[in-house]
XYZ file of C-alpha atoms in Angstrom:
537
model
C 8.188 -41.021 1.677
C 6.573 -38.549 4.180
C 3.060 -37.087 2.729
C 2.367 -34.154 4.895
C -1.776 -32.869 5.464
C -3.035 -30.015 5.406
C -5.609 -28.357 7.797
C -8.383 -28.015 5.255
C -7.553 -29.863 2.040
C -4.770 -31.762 0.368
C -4.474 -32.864 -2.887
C -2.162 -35.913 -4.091
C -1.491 -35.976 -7.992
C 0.796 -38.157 -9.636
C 0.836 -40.060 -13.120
C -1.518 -43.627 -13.167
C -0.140 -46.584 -11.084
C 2.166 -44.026 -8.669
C 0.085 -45.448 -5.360
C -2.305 -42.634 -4.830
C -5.680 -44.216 -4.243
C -3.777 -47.027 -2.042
C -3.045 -43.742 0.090
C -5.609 -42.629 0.421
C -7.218 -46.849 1.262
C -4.483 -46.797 4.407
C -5.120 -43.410 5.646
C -8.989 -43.622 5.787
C -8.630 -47.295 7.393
C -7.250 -46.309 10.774
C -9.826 -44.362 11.301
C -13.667 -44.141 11.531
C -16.460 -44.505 14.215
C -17.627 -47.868 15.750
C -21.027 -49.445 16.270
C -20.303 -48.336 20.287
C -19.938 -44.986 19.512
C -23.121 -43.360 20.604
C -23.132 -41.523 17.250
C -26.109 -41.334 14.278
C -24.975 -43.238 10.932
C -24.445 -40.935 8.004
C -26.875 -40.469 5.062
C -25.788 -43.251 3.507
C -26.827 -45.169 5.961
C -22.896 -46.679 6.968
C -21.102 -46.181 10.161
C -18.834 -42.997 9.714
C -15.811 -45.224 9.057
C -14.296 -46.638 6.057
C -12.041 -50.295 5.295
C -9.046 -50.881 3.451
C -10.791 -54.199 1.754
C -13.691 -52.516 0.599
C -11.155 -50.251 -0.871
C -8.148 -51.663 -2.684
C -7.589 -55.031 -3.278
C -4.380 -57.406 -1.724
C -2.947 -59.628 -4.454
C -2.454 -62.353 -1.714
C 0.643 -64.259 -3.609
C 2.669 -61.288 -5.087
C 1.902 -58.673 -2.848
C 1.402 -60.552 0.490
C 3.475 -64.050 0.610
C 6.536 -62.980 -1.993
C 6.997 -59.264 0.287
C 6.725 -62.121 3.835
C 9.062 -64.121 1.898
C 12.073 -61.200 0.980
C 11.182 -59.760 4.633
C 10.025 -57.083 2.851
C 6.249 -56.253 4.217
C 5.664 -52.643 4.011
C 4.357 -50.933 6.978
C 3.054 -47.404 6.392
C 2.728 -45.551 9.354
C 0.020 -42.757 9.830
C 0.449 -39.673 12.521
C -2.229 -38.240 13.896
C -2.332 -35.174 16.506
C -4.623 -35.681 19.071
C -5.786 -32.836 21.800
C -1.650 -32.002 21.062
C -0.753 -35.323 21.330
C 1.554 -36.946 19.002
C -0.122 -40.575 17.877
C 0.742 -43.181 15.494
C -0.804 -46.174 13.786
C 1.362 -48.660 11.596
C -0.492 -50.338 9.299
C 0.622 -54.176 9.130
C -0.063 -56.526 6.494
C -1.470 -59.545 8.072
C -2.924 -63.380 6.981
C -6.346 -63.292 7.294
C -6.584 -67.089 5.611
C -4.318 -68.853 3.939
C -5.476 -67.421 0.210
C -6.099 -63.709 1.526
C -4.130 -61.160 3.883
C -4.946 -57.601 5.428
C -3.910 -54.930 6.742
C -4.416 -53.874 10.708
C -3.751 -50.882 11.699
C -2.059 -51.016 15.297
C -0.574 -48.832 17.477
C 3.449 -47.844 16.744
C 3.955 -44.645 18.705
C 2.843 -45.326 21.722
C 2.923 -49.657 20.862
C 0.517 -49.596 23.832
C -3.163 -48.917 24.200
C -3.704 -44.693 23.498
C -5.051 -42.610 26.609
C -4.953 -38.302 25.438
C -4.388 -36.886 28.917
C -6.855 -34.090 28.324
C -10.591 -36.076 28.104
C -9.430 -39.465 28.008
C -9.770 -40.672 24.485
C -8.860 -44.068 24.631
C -7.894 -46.287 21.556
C -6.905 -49.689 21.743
C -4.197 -51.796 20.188
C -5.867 -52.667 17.068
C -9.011 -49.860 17.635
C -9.612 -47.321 14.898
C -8.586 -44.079 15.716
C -12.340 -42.041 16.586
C -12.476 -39.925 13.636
C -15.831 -40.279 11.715
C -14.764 -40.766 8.206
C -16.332 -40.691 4.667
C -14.593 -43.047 2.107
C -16.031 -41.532 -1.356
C -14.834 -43.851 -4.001
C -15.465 -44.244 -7.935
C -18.334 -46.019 -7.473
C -19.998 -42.992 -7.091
C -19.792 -42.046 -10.429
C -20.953 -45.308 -11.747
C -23.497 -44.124 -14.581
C -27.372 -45.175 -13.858
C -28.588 -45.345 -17.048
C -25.751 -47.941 -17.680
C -26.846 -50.472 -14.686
C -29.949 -52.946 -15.190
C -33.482 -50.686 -14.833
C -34.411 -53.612 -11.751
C -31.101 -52.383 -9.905
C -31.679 -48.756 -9.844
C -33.449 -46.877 -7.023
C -34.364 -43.762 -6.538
C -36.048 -42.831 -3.078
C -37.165 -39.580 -0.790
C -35.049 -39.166 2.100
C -37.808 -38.674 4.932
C -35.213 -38.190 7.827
C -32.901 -35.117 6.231
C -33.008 -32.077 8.253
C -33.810 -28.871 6.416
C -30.093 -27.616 7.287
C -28.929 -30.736 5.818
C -31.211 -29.977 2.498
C -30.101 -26.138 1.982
C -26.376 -27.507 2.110
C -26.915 -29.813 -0.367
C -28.615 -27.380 -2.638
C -25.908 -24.841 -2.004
C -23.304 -26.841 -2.629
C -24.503 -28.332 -5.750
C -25.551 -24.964 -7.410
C -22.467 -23.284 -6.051
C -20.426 -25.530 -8.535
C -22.650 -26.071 -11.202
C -24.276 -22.378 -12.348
C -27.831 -22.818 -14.031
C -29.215 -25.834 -11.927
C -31.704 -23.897 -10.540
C -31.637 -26.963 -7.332
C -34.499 -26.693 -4.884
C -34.925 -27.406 -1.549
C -37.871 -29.325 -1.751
C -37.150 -32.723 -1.202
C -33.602 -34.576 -1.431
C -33.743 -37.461 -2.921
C -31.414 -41.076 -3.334
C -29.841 -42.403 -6.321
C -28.444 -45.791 -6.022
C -27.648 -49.177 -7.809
C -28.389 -52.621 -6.241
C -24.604 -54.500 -5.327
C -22.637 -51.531 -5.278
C -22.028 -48.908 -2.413
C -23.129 -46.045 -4.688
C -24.885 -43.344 -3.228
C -25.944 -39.909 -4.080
C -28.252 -37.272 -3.238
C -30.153 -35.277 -5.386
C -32.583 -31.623 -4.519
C -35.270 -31.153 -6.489
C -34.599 -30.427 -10.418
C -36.525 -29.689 -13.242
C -35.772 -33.628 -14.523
C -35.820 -36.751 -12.935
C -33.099 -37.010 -10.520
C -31.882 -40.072 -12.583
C -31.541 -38.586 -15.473
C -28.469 -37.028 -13.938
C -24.745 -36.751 -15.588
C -22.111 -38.268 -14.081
C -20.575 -34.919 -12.616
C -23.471 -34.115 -11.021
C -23.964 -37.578 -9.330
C -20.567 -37.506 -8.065
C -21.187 -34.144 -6.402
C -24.395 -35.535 -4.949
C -22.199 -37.898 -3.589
C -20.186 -35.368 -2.173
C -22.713 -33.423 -0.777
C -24.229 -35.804 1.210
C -20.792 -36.620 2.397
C -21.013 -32.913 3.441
C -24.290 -33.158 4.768
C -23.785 -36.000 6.988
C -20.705 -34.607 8.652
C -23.032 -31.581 9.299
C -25.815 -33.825 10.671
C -22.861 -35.076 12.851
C -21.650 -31.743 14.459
C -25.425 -30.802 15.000
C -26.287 -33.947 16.975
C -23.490 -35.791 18.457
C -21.755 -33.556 21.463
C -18.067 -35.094 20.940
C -18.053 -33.987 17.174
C -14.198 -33.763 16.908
C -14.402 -32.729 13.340
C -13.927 -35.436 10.643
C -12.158 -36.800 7.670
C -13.522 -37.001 3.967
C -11.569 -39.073 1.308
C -12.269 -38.374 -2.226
C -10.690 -40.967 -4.824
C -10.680 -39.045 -8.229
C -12.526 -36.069 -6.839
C -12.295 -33.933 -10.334
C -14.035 -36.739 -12.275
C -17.470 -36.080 -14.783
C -16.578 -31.907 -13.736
C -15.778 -29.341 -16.534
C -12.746 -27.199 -15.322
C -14.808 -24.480 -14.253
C -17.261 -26.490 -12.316
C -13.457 -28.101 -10.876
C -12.902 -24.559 -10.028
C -15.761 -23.601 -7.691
C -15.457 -26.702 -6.460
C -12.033 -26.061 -4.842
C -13.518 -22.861 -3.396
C -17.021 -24.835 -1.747
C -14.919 -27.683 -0.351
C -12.662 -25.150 1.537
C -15.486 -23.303 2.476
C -16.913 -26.326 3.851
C -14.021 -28.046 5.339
C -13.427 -24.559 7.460
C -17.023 -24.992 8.419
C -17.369 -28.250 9.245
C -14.146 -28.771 11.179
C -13.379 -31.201 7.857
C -9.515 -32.595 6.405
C -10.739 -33.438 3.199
C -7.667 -35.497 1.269
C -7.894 -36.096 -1.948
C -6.358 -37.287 -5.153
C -7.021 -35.811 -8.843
C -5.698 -35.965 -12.244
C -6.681 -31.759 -12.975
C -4.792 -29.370 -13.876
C -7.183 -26.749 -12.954
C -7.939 -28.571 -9.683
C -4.368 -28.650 -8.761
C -4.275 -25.152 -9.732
C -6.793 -24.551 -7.488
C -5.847 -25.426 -4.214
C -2.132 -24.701 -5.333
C -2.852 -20.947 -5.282
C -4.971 -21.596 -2.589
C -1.995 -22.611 -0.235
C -0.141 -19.172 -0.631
C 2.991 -20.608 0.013
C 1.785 -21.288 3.140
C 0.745 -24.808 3.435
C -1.233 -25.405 6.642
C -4.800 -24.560 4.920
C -4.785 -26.431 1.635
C -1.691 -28.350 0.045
C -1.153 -30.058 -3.380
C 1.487 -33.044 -3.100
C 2.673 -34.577 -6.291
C 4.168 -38.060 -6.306
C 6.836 -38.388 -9.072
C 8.430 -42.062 -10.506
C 6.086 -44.812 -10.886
C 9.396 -47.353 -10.273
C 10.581 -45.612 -6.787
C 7.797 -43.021 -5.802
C 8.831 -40.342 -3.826
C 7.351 -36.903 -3.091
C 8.501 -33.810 -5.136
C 9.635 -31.674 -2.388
C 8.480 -27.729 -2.211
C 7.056 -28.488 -5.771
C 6.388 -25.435 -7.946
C 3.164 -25.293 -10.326
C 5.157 -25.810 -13.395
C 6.850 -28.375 -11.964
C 3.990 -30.408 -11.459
C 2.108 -29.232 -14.505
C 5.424 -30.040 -16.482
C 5.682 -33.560 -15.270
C 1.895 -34.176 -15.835
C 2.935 -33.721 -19.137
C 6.056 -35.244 -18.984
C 8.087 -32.846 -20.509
C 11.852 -33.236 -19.845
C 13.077 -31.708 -17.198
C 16.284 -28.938 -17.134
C 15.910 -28.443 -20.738
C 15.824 -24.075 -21.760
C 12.202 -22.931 -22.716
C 10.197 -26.073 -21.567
C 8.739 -24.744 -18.301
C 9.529 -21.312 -18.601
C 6.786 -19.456 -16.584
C 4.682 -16.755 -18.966
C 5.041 -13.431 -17.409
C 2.641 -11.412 -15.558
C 3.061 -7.968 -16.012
C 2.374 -5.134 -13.083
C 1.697 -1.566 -14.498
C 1.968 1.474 -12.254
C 1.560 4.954 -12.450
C 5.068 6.505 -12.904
C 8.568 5.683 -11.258
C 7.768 7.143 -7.728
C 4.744 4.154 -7.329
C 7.088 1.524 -8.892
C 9.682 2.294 -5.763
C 6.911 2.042 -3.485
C 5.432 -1.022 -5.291
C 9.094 -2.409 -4.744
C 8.958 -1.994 -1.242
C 6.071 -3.644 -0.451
C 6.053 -6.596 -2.947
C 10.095 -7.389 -2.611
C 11.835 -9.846 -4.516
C 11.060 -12.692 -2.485
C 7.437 -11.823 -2.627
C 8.139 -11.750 -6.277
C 9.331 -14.889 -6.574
C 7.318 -16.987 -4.440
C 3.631 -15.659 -5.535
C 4.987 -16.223 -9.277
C 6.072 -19.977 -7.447
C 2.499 -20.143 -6.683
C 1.085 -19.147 -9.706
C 2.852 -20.353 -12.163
C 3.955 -16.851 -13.481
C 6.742 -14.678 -13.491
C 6.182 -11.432 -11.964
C 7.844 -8.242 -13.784
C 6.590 -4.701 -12.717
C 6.784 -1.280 -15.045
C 6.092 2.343 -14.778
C 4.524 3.745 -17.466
C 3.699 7.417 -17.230
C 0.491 7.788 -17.077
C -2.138 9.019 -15.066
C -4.252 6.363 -13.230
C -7.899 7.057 -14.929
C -5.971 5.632 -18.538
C -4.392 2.888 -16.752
C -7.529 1.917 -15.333
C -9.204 2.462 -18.652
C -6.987 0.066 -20.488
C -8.815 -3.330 -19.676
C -11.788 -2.387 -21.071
C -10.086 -0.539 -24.265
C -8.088 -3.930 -25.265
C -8.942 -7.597 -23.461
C -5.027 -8.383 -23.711
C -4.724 -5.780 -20.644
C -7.063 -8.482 -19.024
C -3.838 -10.218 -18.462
C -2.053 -7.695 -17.198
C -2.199 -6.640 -13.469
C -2.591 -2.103 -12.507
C -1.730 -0.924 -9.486
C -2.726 2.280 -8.897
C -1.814 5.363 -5.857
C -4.442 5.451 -3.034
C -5.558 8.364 -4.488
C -7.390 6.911 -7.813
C -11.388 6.894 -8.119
C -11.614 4.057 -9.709
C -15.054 3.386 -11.616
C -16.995 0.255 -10.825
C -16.901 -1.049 -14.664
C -13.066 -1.541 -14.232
C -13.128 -3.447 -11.085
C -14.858 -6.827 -12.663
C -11.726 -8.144 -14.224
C -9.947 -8.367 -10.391
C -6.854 -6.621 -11.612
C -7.101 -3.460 -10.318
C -5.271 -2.591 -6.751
C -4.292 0.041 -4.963
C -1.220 1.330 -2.910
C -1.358 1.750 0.641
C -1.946 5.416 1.209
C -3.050 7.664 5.087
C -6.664 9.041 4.242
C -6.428 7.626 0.553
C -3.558 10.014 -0.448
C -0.966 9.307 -2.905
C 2.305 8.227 -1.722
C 4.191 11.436 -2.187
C 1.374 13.095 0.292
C 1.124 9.911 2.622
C 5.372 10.435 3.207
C 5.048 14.065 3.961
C 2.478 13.823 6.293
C 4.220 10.937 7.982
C 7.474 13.246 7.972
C 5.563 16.008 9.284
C 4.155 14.261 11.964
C 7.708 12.605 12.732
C 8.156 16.022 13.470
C 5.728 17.590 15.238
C 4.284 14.883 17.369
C 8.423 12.970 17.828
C 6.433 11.285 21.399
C 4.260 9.207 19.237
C 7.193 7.574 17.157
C 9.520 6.392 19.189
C 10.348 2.858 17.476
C 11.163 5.268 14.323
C 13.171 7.432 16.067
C 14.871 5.110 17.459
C 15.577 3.630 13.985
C 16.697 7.049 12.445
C 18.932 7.964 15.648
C 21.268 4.778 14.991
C 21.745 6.481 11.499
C 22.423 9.867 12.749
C 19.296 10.956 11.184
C 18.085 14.237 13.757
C 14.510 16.021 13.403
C 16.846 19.054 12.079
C 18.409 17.027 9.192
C 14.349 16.203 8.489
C 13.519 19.651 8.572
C 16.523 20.627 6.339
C 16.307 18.001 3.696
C 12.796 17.258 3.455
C 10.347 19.850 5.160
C 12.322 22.935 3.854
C 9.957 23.759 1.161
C 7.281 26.296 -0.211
C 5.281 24.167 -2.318
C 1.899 22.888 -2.120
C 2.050 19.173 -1.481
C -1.750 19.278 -2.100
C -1.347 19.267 -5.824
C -0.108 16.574 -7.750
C 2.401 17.997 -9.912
C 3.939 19.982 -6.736
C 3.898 16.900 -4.888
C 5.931 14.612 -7.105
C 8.222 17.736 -7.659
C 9.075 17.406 -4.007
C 9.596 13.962 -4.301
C 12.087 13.933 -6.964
C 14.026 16.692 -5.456
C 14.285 14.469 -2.377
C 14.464 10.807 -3.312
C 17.881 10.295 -2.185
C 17.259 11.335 1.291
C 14.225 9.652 1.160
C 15.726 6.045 0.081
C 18.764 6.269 1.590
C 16.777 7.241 5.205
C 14.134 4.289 4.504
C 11.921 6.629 4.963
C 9.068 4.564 3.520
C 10.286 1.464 5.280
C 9.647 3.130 8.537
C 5.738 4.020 7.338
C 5.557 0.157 6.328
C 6.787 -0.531 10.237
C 4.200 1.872 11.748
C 1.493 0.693 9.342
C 1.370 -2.905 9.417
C -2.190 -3.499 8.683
C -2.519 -1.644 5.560
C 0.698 -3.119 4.397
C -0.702 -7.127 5.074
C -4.451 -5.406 3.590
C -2.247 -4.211 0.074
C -0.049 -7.371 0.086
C -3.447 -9.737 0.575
C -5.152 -8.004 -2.448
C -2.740 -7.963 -4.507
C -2.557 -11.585 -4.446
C -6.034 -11.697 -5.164
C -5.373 -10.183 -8.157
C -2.453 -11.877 -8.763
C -4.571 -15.186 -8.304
C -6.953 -13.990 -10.507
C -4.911 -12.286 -13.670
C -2.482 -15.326 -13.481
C -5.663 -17.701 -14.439
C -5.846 -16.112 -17.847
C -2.282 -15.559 -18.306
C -1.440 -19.521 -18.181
C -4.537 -20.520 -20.219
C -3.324 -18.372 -23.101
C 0.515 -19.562 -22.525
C -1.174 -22.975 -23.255
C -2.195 -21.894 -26.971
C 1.383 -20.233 -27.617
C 0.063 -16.560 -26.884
C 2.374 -14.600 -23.998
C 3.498 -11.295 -23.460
């Protein structure tokens, strides 16, 4: 089973008992700073490293001595990329005494001690690899007013930088709205035998008096804030590794939500591969639509079969939401994906809207989303279309896209569903073709990768002139404008006329296609929460 990992964040799901926290136990164990490194301790007072037996725990006779027995010993192997250098660590289950085992994590690939040929980073045999690491686990979220009054402590942290302190407060009001954290002081909660720690800004309550959500993100955010304390004061920073057991737990989904978007933000920032495992639908929703497909930023990998575990390959979001549920799979109408629906202006946008969001595009942002993408024209002018969210909150689900030409009022902008069309100088598309004929035309020297394009179809600047610039109208007005259109589409389709705009215009086509999966993003949010209580469109 290979488990890919993203750049910023990944995201393992999978039903209980599938093998993701052990995962995540073998991953953060090869790594982690030493008591040689010449590096400060985080705020939790630990080494920036983590251990497998603090972790998980090795049932010694079934796990250890039956698996030695049936020469069956599994030995993961983890692949790191180091200054462009290909490394790996195996991880080897081990005696440690003759009732306990554990696992070592030694060289595989090279078997030999680890020298990067660009600055020398050396790493022995059995040596961690030098990546500080945070191990957050669910002792984090242990509740304090469950543990013995004697056991729980709550101190000032004198040492915290004020950097340090204004992350911590913007992290934990960024997912939570209505704290009202200050910057104050930070503060420690903690319980005597356990590794729980949080930290905690100033509130209007006694930082004890906490929920468990919000100690778990003060967990987090000092995980944050000690990575940050690391890149300010330790010159070899090489960016660092958070693991996150559970990392939706105590959250409401919305809190889950802003979550996703803060840990990206800080993982970007902080040079941070944050891996993670979660039970959350709207988590995995999340950083699913996050990845855009594309999955070198954020990625969501679902494990499937608790018997024989494997990794659901190029996994859709209904997939995964379907077998979180466990609903069976291949049978008609059980993960049918609720439609989104696209509105444009009239038929001559809807062509253009066809260009620019193809099929494919179709297909894999509906992937994404969890929706099925199905565009209409309806006839109307853009001011009504734009109107319609606001005259009936179904529209809210539905996505407008309107010509570059629309003033569109601030009011109908909140709902993220409004886009426009790619347009020169904000014109419509019929105007933003004829001036792109016209200047085919008159300035040819400035076109030549068209040109060159319409010559291998036969297509001469007199056949232009003839079949679309022969005309007395006045492209300046809108009815005259589509007129021309209509009496031209043929040439104009058949020429790929507008596929040669797209080619000279590359920006504003990547500018259209990026917010329109904003809004897609967005609108598809509502869409699948009202799928979920039987209402679609």
């Amino acid at each position: 089973m290979l488990i890919p990992i993203a750049d910023c964040i990944t995201l393992i799901a999978g039903h209980n008992g599938i093998g993701k926290s052990t995962i995540l136990g073998l991953i953060s164990n090869t790594s982690g700073l030493t008591h040689q490194t010449p590096a400060p301790r985080s705020y939790f007072e630990r080494l920036f490293q983590a251990n497998l037996s603090e972790i998980i725990f090795i049932d010694y006779d079934n796990e250890f001595l039956s698996a030695k027995e049936d020469e069956s010993i599994p030995r993961p192997i983890v692949t790191y990329l180091i200054e462009g250098q290909k490394f790996q660590k195996r991880c080897g289950l081990t005696d440690r005494s003759n009732t306990s085992a554990r696992i070592v994590p030694r060289n595989f690939s090279p078997s030999k001690d680890f020298i990067s040929s660009k600055s020398g980073i050396k790493i022995g045999s059995a040596s961690k690899v030098p990546l500080p690491t945070i191990y957050l686990g669910l002792t984090r979220i242990l509740p304090i007013g469950e543990a013995e009054e004697k056991t729980v402590f709550n101190e000032l942290i004198k040492t915290i930088h004020d950097d340090d302190k204004a992350l911590i407060v913007d992290f934990i009001n960024g997912v939570v709205a209505g704290l009202g954290a200050k910057t104050d002081k930070v503060t420690s909660n903690r319980i005597r035998g356990t590794s729980k720690f949080s930290s905690h800004p100033t509130y209007t309550y006694d930082p004890k008096c906490v929920s468990v959500g919000q100690d778990s993100l003060g967990s987090i955010a000092a995980a944050l804030a000690s990575f940050q304390m690391l890149k300010r004061e330790w010159a070899d920073y090489p960016g660092g590794l958070l693991v996150i057991d559970e990392l939706d737990s105590g959250l409401h989904p919305h809190a889950i939500r802003r979550l996703a978007d803060k840990l990206q933000a800080a993982a970007t920032k902080l040079d941070l591969q944050i891996i993670a495992t979660t039970h959350s639908p709207a988590l995995i929703e999340s950083i699913y639509a996050n990845s855009n497909g594309k999955a070198t930023k954020t990625r969501v990998t679902y494990l499937m079969d608790t018997a024989a575990p494997y990794a659901l390959e190029a996994p859709g979001l209904l997939d995964i939401i379907g077998d979180m549920e466990l609903l069976p799979p291949g049978m008609s109408g059980t993960s049918k994906a609720p439609n989104l629906r696209i509105y444009l202006e009239d038929d001559e946008a809807k062509q253009i809207f066809d260009l620019l969001i193809t099929g494919p595009i179709k297909r894999s942002l509906g992937k994404n989303h969890g929706v099925s993408i199905k565009a209409f024209s309806l006839g109307i002018g853009c001011d009504s279309l734009a109107n319609l969210s606001s005259v009936d909150p179904r529209f809210q689900e539905s996505l407008f896209v309107l010509d570059a030409d629309a003033d569109i009022k601030p009011k109908h902008l909140k709902h993220g569903n409004i886009v426009k069309l790619p347009g020169a100088d904000k014109k419509s598309p019929e105007r933003t073709l004829f001036a792109f004929i016209k200047a085919l035309v008159e300035q040819r020297d400035n076109h030549p990768g068209t040109w060159g394009k319409l010559k291998s179809i036969n297509v001469t600047s007199d056949q232009i002139q003839m079949h679309l610039l022969d005309w007395q109208g006045d492209v300046s007005k809108r009815t005259e404008a589509k007129k021309w259109w209509r009496d031209r589409v043929k040439y104009l389709n058949s020429w790929g006329i507008f596929k040669l705009w797209m080619a000279e215009n590359p920006n504003a086509v990547d500018a259209f296609r990026t917010d329109f999966e904003k809004a897609v993003k967005a609108t598809s949010k509502r869409v699948r929460r009202l799928a979920k209580l039987g209402i679609t469109s």
